[in-house]
Short mmCIF file of C-alpha atoms in Angstrom, two decimals:
data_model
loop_
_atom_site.label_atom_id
_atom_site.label_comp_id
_atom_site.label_asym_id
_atom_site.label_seq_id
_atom_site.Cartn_x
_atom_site.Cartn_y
_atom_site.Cartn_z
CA UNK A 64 50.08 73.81 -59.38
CA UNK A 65 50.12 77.12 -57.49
CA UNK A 66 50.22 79.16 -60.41
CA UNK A 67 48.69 82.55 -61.93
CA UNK A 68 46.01 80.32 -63.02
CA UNK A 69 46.04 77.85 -59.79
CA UNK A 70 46.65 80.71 -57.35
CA UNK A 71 43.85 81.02 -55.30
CA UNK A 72 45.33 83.90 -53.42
CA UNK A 73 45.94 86.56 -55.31
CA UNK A 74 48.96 88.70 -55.61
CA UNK A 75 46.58 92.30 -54.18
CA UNK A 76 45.67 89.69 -51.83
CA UNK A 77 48.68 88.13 -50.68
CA UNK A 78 50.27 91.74 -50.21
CA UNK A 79 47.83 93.28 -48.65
CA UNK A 80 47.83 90.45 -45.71
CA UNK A 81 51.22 90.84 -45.81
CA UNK A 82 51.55 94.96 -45.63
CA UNK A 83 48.65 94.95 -43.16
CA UNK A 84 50.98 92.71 -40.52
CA UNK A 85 53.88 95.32 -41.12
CA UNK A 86 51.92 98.02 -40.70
CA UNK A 87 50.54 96.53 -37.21
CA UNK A 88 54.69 96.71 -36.13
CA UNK A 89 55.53 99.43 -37.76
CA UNK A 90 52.42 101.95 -37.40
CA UNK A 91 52.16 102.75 -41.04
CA UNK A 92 49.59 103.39 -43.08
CA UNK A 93 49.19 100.98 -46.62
CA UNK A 94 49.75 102.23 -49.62
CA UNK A 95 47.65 100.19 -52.54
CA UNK A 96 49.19 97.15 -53.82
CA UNK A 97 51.16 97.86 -57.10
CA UNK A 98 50.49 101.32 -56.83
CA UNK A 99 54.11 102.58 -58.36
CA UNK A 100 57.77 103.15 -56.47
CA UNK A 101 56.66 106.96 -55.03
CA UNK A 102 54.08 105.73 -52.75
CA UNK A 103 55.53 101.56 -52.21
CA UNK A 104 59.35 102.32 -51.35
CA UNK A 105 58.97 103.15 -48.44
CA UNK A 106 57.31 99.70 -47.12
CA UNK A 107 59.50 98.06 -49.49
CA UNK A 108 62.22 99.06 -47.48
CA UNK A 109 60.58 98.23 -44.04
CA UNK A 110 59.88 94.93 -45.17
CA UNK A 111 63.50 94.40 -46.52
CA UNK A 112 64.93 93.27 -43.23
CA UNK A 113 61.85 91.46 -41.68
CA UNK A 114 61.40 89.40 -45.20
CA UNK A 115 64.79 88.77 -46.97
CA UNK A 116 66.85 86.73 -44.09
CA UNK A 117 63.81 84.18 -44.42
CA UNK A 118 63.91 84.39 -48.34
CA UNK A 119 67.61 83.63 -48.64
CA UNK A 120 68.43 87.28 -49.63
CA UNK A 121 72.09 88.27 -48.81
CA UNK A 122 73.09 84.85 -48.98
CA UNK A 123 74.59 85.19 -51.79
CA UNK A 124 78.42 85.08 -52.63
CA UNK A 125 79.87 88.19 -53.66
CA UNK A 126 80.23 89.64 -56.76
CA UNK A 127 82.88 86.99 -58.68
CA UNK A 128 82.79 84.88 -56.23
CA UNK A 129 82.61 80.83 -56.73
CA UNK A 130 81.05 78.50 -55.16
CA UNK A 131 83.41 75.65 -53.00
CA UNK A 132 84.18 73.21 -56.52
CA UNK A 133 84.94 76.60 -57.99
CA UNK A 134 82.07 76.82 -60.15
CA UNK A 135 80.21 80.51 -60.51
CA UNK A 136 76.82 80.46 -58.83
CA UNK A 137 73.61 81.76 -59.98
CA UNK A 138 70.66 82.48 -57.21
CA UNK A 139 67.40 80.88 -58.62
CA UNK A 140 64.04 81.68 -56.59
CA UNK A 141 60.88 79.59 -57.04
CA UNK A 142 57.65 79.53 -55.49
CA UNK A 143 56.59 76.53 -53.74
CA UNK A 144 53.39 75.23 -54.56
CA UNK A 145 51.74 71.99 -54.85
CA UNK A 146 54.33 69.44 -53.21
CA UNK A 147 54.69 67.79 -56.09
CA UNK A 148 55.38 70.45 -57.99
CA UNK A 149 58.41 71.97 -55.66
CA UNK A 150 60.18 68.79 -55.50
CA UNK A 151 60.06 68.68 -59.45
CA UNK A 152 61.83 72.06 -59.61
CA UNK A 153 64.33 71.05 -56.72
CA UNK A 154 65.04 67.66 -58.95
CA UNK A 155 65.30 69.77 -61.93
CA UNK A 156 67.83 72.15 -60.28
CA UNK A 157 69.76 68.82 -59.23
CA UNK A 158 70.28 68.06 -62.98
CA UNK A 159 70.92 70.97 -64.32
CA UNK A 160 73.72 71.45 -62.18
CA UNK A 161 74.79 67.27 -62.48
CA UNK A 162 75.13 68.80 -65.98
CA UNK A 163 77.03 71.66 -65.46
CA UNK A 164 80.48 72.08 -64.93
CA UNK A 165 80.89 75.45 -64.52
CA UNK A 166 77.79 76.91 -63.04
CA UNK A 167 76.25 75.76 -60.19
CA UNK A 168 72.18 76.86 -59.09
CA UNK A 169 71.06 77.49 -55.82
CA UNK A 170 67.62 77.14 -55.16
CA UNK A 171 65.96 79.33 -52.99
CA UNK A 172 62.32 78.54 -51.81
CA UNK A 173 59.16 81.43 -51.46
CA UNK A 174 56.28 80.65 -49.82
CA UNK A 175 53.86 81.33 -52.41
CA UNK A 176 51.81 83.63 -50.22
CA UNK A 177 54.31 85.98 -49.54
CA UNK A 178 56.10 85.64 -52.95
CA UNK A 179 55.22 88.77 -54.48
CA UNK A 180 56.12 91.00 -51.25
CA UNK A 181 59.56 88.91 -50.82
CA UNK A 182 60.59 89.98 -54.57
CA UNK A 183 59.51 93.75 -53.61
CA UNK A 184 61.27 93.81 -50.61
CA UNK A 185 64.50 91.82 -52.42
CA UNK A 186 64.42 95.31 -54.89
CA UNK A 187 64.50 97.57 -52.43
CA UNK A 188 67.38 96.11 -50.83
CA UNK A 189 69.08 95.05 -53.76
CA UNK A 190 68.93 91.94 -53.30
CA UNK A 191 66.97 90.20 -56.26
CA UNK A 192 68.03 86.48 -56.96
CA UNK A 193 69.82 86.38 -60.91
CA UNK A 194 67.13 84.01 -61.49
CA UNK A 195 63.62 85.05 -61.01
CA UNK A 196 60.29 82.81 -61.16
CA UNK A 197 57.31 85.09 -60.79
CA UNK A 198 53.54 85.65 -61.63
CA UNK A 199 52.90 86.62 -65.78
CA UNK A 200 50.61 89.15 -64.96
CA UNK A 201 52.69 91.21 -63.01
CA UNK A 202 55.30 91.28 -65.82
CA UNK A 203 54.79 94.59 -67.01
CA UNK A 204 54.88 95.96 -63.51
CA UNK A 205 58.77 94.27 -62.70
CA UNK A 206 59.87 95.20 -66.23
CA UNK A 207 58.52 99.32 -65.24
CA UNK A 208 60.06 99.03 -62.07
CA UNK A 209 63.29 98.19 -63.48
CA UNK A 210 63.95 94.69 -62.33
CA UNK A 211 64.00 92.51 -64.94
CA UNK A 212 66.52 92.38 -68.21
CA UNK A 213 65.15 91.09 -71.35
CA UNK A 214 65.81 87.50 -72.16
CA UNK A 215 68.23 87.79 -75.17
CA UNK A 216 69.72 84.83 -76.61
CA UNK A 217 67.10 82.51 -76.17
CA UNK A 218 68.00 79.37 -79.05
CA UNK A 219 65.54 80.30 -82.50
CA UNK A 220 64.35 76.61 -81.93
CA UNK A 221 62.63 77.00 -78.61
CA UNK A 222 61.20 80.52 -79.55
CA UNK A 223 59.59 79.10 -82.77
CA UNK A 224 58.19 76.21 -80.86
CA UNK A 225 56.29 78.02 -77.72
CA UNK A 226 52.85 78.49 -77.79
CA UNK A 227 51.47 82.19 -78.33
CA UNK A 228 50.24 82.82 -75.14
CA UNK A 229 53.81 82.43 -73.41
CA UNK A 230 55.47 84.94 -75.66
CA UNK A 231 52.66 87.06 -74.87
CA UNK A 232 53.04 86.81 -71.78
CA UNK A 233 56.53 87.03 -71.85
CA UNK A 234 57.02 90.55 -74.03
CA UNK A 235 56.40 93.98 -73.13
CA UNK A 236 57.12 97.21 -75.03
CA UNK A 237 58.38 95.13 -77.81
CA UNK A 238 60.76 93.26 -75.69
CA UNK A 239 60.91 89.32 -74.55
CA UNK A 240 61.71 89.67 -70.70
CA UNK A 241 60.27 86.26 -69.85
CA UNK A 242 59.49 82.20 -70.45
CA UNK A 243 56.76 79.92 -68.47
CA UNK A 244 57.45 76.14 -69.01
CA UNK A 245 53.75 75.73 -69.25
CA UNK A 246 50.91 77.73 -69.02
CA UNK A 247 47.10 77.23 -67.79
CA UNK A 248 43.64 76.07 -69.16
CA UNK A 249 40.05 77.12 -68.09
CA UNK A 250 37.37 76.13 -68.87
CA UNK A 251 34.25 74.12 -67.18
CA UNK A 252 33.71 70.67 -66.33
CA UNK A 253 30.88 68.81 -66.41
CA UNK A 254 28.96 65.47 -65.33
CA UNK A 255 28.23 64.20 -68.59
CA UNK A 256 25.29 61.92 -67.06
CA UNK A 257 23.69 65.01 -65.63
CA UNK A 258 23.75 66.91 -68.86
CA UNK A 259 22.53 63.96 -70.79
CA UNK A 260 19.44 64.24 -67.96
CA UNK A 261 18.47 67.33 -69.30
CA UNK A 262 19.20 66.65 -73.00
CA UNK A 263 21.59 69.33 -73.13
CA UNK A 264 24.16 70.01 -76.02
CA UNK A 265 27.53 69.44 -75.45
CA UNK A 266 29.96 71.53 -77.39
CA UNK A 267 33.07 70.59 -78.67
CA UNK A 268 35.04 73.39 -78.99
CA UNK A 269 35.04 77.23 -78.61
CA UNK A 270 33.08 78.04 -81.39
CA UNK A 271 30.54 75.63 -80.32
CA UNK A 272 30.12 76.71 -77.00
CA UNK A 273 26.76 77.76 -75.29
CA UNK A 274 25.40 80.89 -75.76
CA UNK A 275 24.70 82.91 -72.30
CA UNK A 276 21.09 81.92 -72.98
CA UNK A 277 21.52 78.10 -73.10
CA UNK A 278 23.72 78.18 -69.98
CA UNK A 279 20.93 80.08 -68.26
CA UNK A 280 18.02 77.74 -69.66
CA UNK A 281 20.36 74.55 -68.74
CA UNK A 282 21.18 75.76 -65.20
CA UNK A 283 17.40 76.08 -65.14
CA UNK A 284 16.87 72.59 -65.96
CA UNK A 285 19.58 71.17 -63.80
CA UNK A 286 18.62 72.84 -61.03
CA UNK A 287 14.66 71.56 -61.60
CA UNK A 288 16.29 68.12 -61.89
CA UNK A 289 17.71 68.48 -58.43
CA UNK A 290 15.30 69.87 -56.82
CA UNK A 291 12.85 66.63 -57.71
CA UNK A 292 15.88 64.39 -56.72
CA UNK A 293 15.61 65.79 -53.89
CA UNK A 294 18.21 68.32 -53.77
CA UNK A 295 18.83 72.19 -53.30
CA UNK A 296 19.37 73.26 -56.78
CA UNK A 297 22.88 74.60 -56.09
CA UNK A 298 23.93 72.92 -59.61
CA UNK A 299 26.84 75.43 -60.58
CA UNK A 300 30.30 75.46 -58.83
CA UNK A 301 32.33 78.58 -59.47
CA UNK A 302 34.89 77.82 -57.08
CA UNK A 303 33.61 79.89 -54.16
CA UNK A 304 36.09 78.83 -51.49
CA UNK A 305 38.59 80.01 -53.87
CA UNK A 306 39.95 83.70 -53.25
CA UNK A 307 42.12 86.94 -54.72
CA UNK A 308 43.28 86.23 -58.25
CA UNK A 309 41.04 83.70 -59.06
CA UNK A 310 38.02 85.92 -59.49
CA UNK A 311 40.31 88.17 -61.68
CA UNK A 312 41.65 85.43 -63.93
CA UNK A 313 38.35 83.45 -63.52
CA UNK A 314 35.96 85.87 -65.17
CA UNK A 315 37.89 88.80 -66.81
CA UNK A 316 37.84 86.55 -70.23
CA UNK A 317 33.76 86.69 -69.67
CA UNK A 318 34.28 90.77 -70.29
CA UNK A 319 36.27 90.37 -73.12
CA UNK A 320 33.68 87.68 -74.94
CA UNK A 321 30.65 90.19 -74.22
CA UNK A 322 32.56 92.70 -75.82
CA UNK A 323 33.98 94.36 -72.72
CA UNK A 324 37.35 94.20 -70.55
CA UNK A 325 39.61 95.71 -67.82
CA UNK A 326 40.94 98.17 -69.76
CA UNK A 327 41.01 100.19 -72.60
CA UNK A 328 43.99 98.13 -74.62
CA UNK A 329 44.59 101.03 -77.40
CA UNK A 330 47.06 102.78 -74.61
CA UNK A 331 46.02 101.44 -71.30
CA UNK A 332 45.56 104.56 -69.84
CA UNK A 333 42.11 104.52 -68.68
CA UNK A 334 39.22 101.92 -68.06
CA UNK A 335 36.54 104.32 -68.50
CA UNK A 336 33.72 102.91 -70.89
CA UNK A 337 35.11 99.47 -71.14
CA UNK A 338 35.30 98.36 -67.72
CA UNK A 339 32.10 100.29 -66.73
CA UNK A 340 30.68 99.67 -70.29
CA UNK A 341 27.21 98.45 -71.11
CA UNK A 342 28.27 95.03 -71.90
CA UNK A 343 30.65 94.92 -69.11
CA UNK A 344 27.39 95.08 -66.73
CA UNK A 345 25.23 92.87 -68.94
CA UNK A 346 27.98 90.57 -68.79
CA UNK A 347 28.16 90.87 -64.82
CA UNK A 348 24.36 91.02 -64.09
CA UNK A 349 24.32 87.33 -65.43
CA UNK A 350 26.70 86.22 -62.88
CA UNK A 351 24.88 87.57 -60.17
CA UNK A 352 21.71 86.32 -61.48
CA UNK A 353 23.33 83.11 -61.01
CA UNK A 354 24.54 83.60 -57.52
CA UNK A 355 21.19 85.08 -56.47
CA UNK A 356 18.97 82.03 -58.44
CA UNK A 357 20.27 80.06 -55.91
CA UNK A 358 22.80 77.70 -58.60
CA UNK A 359 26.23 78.55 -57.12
CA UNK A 360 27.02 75.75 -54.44
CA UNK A 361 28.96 77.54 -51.58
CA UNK A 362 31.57 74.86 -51.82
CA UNK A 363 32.77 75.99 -48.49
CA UNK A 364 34.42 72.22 -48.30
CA UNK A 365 35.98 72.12 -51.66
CA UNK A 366 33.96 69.17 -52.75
CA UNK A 367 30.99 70.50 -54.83
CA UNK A 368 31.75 69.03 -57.91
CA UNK A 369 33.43 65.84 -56.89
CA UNK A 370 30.60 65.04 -54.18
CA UNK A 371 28.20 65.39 -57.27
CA UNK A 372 26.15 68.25 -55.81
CA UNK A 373 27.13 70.58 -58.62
CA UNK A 374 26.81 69.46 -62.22
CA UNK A 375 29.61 71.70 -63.63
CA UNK A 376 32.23 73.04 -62.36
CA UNK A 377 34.24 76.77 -63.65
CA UNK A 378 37.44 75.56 -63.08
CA UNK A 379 41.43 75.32 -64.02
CA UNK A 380 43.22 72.25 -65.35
CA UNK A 381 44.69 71.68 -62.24
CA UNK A 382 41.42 69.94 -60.66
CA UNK A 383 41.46 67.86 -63.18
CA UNK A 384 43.36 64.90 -62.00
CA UNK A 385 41.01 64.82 -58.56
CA UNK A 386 37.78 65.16 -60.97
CA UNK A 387 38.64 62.05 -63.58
CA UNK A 388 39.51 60.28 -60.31
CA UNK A 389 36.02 60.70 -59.40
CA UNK A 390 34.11 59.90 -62.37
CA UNK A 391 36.38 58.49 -64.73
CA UNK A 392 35.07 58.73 -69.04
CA UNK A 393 31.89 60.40 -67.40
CA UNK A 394 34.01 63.80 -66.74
CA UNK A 395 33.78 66.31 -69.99
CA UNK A 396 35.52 69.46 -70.56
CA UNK A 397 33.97 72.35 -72.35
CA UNK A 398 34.56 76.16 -73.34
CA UNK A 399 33.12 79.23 -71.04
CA UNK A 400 30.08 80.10 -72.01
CA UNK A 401 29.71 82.66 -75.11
CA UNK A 402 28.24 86.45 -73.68
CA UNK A 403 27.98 87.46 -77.13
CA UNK A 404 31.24 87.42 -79.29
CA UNK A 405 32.46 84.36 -78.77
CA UNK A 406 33.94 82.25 -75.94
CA UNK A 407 37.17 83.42 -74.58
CA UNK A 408 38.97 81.86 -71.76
CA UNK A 409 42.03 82.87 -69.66
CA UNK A 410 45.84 82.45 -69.66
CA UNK A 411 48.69 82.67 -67.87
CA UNK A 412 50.65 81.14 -65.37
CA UNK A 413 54.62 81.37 -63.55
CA UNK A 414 57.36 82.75 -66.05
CA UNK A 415 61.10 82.82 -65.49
CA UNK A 416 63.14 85.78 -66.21
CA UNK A 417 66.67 87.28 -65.38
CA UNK A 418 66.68 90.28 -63.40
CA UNK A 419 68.50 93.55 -63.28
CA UNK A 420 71.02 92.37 -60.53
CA UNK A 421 72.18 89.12 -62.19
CA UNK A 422 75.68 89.19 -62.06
CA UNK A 423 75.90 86.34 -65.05
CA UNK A 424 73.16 86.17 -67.96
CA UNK A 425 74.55 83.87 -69.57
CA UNK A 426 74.72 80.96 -66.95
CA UNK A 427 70.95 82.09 -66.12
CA UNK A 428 69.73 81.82 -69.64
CA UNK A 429 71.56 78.34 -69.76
CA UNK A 430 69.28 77.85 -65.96
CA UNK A 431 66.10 78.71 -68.12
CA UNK A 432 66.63 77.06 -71.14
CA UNK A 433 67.33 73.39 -69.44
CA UNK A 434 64.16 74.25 -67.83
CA UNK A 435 63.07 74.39 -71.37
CA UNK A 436 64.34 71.40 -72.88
CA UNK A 437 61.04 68.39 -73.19
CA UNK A 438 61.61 66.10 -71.10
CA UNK A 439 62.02 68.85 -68.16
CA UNK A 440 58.48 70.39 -69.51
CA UNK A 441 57.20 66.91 -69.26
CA UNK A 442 58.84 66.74 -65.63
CA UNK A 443 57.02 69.89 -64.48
CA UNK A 444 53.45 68.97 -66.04
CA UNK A 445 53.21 65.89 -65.22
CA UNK A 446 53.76 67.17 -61.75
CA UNK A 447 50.82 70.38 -61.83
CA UNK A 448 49.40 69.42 -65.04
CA UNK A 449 49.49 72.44 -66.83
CA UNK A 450 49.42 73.01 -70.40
CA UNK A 451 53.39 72.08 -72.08
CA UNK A 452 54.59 75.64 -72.90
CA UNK A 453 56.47 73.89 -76.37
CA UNK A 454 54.23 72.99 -79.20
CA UNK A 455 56.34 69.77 -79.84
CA UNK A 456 55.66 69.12 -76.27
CA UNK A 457 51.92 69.19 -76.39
CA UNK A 458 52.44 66.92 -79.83
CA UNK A 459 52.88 64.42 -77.88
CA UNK A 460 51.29 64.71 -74.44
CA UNK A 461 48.34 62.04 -74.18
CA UNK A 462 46.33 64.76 -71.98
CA UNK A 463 46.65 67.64 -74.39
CA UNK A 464 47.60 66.32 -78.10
CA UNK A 465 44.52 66.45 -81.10
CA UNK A 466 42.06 63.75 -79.45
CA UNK A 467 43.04 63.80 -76.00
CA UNK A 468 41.17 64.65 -73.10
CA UNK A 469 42.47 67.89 -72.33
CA UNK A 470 42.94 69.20 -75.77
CA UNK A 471 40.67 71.86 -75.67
CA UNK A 472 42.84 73.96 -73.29
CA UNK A 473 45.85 73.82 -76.01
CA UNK A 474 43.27 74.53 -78.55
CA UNK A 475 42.22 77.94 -76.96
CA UNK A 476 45.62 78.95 -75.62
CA UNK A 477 46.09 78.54 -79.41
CA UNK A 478 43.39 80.57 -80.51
CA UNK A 479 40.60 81.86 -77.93
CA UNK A 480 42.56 82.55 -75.29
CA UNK A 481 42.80 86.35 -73.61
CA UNK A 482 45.85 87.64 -71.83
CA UNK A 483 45.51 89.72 -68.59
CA UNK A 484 46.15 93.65 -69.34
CA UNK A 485 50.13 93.64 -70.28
CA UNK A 486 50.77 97.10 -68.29
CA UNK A 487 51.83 98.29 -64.98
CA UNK A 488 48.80 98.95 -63.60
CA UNK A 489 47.76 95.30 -63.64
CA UNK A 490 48.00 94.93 -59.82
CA UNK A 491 45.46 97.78 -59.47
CA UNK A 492 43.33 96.26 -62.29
CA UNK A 493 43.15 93.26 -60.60
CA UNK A 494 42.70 94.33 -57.02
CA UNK A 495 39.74 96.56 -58.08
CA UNK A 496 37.97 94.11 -59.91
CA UNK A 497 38.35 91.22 -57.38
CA UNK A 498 36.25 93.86 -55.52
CA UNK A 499 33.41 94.32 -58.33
CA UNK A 500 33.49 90.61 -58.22
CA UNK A 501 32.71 90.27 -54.86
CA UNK A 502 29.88 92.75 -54.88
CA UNK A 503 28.51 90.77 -57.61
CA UNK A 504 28.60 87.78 -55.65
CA UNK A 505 26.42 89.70 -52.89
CA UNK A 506 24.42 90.72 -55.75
CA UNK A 507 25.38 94.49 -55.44
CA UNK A 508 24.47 96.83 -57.77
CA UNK A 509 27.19 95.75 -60.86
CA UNK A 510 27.12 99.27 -62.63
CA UNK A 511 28.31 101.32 -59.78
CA UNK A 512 30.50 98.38 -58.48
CA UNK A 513 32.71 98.75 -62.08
CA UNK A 514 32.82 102.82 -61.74
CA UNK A 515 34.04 102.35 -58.47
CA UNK A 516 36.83 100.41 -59.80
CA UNK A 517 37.28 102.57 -62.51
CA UNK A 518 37.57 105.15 -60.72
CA UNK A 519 40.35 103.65 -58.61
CA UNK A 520 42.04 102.40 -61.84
CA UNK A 521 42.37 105.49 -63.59
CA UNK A 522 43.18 107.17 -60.30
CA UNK A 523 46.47 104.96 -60.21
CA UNK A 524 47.36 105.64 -63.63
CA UNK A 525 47.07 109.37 -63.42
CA UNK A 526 49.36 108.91 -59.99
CA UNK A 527 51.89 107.20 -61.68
CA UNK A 528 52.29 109.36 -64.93
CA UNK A 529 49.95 107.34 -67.14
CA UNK A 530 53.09 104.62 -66.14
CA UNK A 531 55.25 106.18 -69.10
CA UNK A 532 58.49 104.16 -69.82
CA UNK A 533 61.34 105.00 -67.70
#
């Protein structure tokens, strides 16, 4: 899965490369990523014509129009990720419109590296799909731009079944604007042989899970283990060949569980004295202790944990297919570590939603809620292995259901679980703490790495109004 959670290049990220070509042909200079409409139009609008022709924009038929059987069409775009995964949603697109008589789906494919500048580009031409697949996190930010419509009329019985992480995800200023078919699990993953060499505790579950103390003392031990096998004590895999997003939705949930976070939440208007806060850097400085101990494998090959030179890995579900291939009942799966007030872990992953330009709701919402029924959850999992967005679904899932080996990512999307900041300003939030993160991974100096985001983060919001409600 190529997801919020699974996206290794981030949304700041993947813009950024993208503006930065543009503004090699066009001579411009870039404007932040996500900053708001005064200062993005105006790429936005360059990019329309180099982006949309390859994106499938003004393809569609006009206003009214029908498709060749007669039936009305509806413009769906999807990111494609894994293989696997894309030819799931193409075969789910195939039935839904096998079942349709009336409506017909047309599936348009977005790399997912350019994905977020394609749907920017699409609104400043006018030329959004009706049916939108898109990032959670940047929610907020569509629904304050003004492309998205909230999702009325989805059935009582699906809303009462999703878990409480995807209408989170899904609302914003009261209003339900979007629904993921699954959404993601983090946690870490660990040789159990290796911990059992160094008679460590393994917890259960989230309130069991190890203090930031025992997670130092046990990377201690591992790492003394390796060395006299002969190794270079680089016991800790944190995904270091991963880039962008992941470092947001990697570690932002550590924040939150030392007491910290992004943002102030009351009114998200400033992340002064949360983001730079006391616990934020306490939080931080053990990170980079563990980066400059010498634990962190550099995983430049994308093998640290599966080769066996790392002992546990801070990882997504999505690896975990490749990592029970490679050692079978051995592999365990346990909560982040606890900085204080409990573990947290994060959330979030693709939603679909119905945007300002759809020319008919009601077919989309009929799109989105086949997408919704079980088996087509089941379809889509079994393909990325994400967590089933129903409850029901989950019920009876042998990865996730009470007992199985997955379970605990249900179990904290359920309860422990921490959504990214629900606002506008996400985009910035995320960009400028991507680049705390990666001063903490040189082992810069943390404090003055968060006021420097800070800084840029309340600069943003002041630009754009405090991001009032249009």
């Amino acid at each position: 899965m190529k997801s919020t959670a699974s996206s290794h290049d981030s949304q700041a990220e993947r813009a950024t490369n993208e503006i930065q070509d543009i503004e090699t042909n066009l001579g411009h200079v870039r404007p932040r990523y996500g900053s708001g409409p005064r200062n993005e139009t105006w790429v936005a609008i360059g990019l329309a014509f180099a982006l949309c022709l390859s994106a499938g924009c003004g393809r569609k038929p006009d206003a009214g129009g029908k498709t060749a059987d007669g039936r009305a069409p509806i413009t769906v775009w999807a990111h494609h990720g894994k293989p696997e995964e894309w030819k799931t949603v193409q075969d789910q697109v195939k039935r839904f419109n096998e079942s349709q008589t009336n409506v017909s789906a047309r599936l348009v494919e977005i790399a997912e590296a350019n994905y977020d500048t394609q749907v920017q580009s699409a609104a400043a031409s006018g030329q959004l799909p009706d049916v939108l697949e898109f990032d959670g996190p940047l929610l907020a930010n569509y629904v304050w731009k003004g492309y998205l419509k909230p999702l009325e009329g989805l059935s009582a019985e699906v809303q009462s079944d999703l878990l409480p992480s995807i209408v989170q995800q899904g609302t914003y200023g009261g209003k339900f604007y979007a629904v993921g078919t699954f959404d993601s699990g983090l946690g870490l993953f660990a040789n159990r042989r290796l911990l059992e060499q160094v008679n460590a505790r393994v917890p259960t579950n989230a309130a069991s899970a190890w203090t930031t103390d025992e997670f130092n003392s046990l990377l201690a031990r591992l790492a003394e283990q390796e060395k006299r096998s002969g190794g270079d004590s680089q016991v800790l895999d944190l995904k270091r060949d991963y880039r962008g997003e992941w470092w947001t939705y990697g570690f932002y949930a550590s924040l939150v569980s030392a007491g910290a976070d992004l943002i102030d939440r009351t009114k998200y208007q400033s992340a002064d004295g949360v983001l730079n806060s006391s616990k934020a850097v306490e939080a931080l400085a053990h990170v980079r202790q563990w980066f400059k101990a010498g634990y962190v494998d550099p995983n430049t090959d994308g093998r640290a944990f599966v080769d066996g030179r790392a002992a546990i890995s801070w990882v997504g579900h999505w690896e975990y297919p490749r990592y029970r291939q490679a050692f079978g009942e051995q592999l365990v799966l346990l909560p982040l570590p606890n900085f204080g007030q409990g573990s947290r872990t994060g959330m979030g992953s693709w939603a679909w939603g119905v945007t300002r330009e759809c020319r008919n709701p009601e077919a989309a919402l009929r799109f989105i809620e086949f997408l919704l029924r079980p088996e087509e959850i089941e379809a889509i999992v079994a393909a990325n292995g994400a967590v089933p967005a129903r409850r029901s679904v989950i019920e009876r899932s042998e990865l996730y259901r009470a007992g199985g080996p997955l379970h605990l990512y249900a179990e904290q999307l359920n309860q422990s679980a921490v959504a990214r900041p629900v606002t506008p300003a996400y985009p910035v939030i995320t960009s400028a703490f991507q680049e705390v993160m990666a001063k903490v991974i040189e082992g810069g100096d943390v404090k003055s790495a968060l006021d420097g985001a800070v800084k840029t983060i309340d600069q943003d919001i002041r630009d754009n109004d405090g991001y009032a409600t249009k």
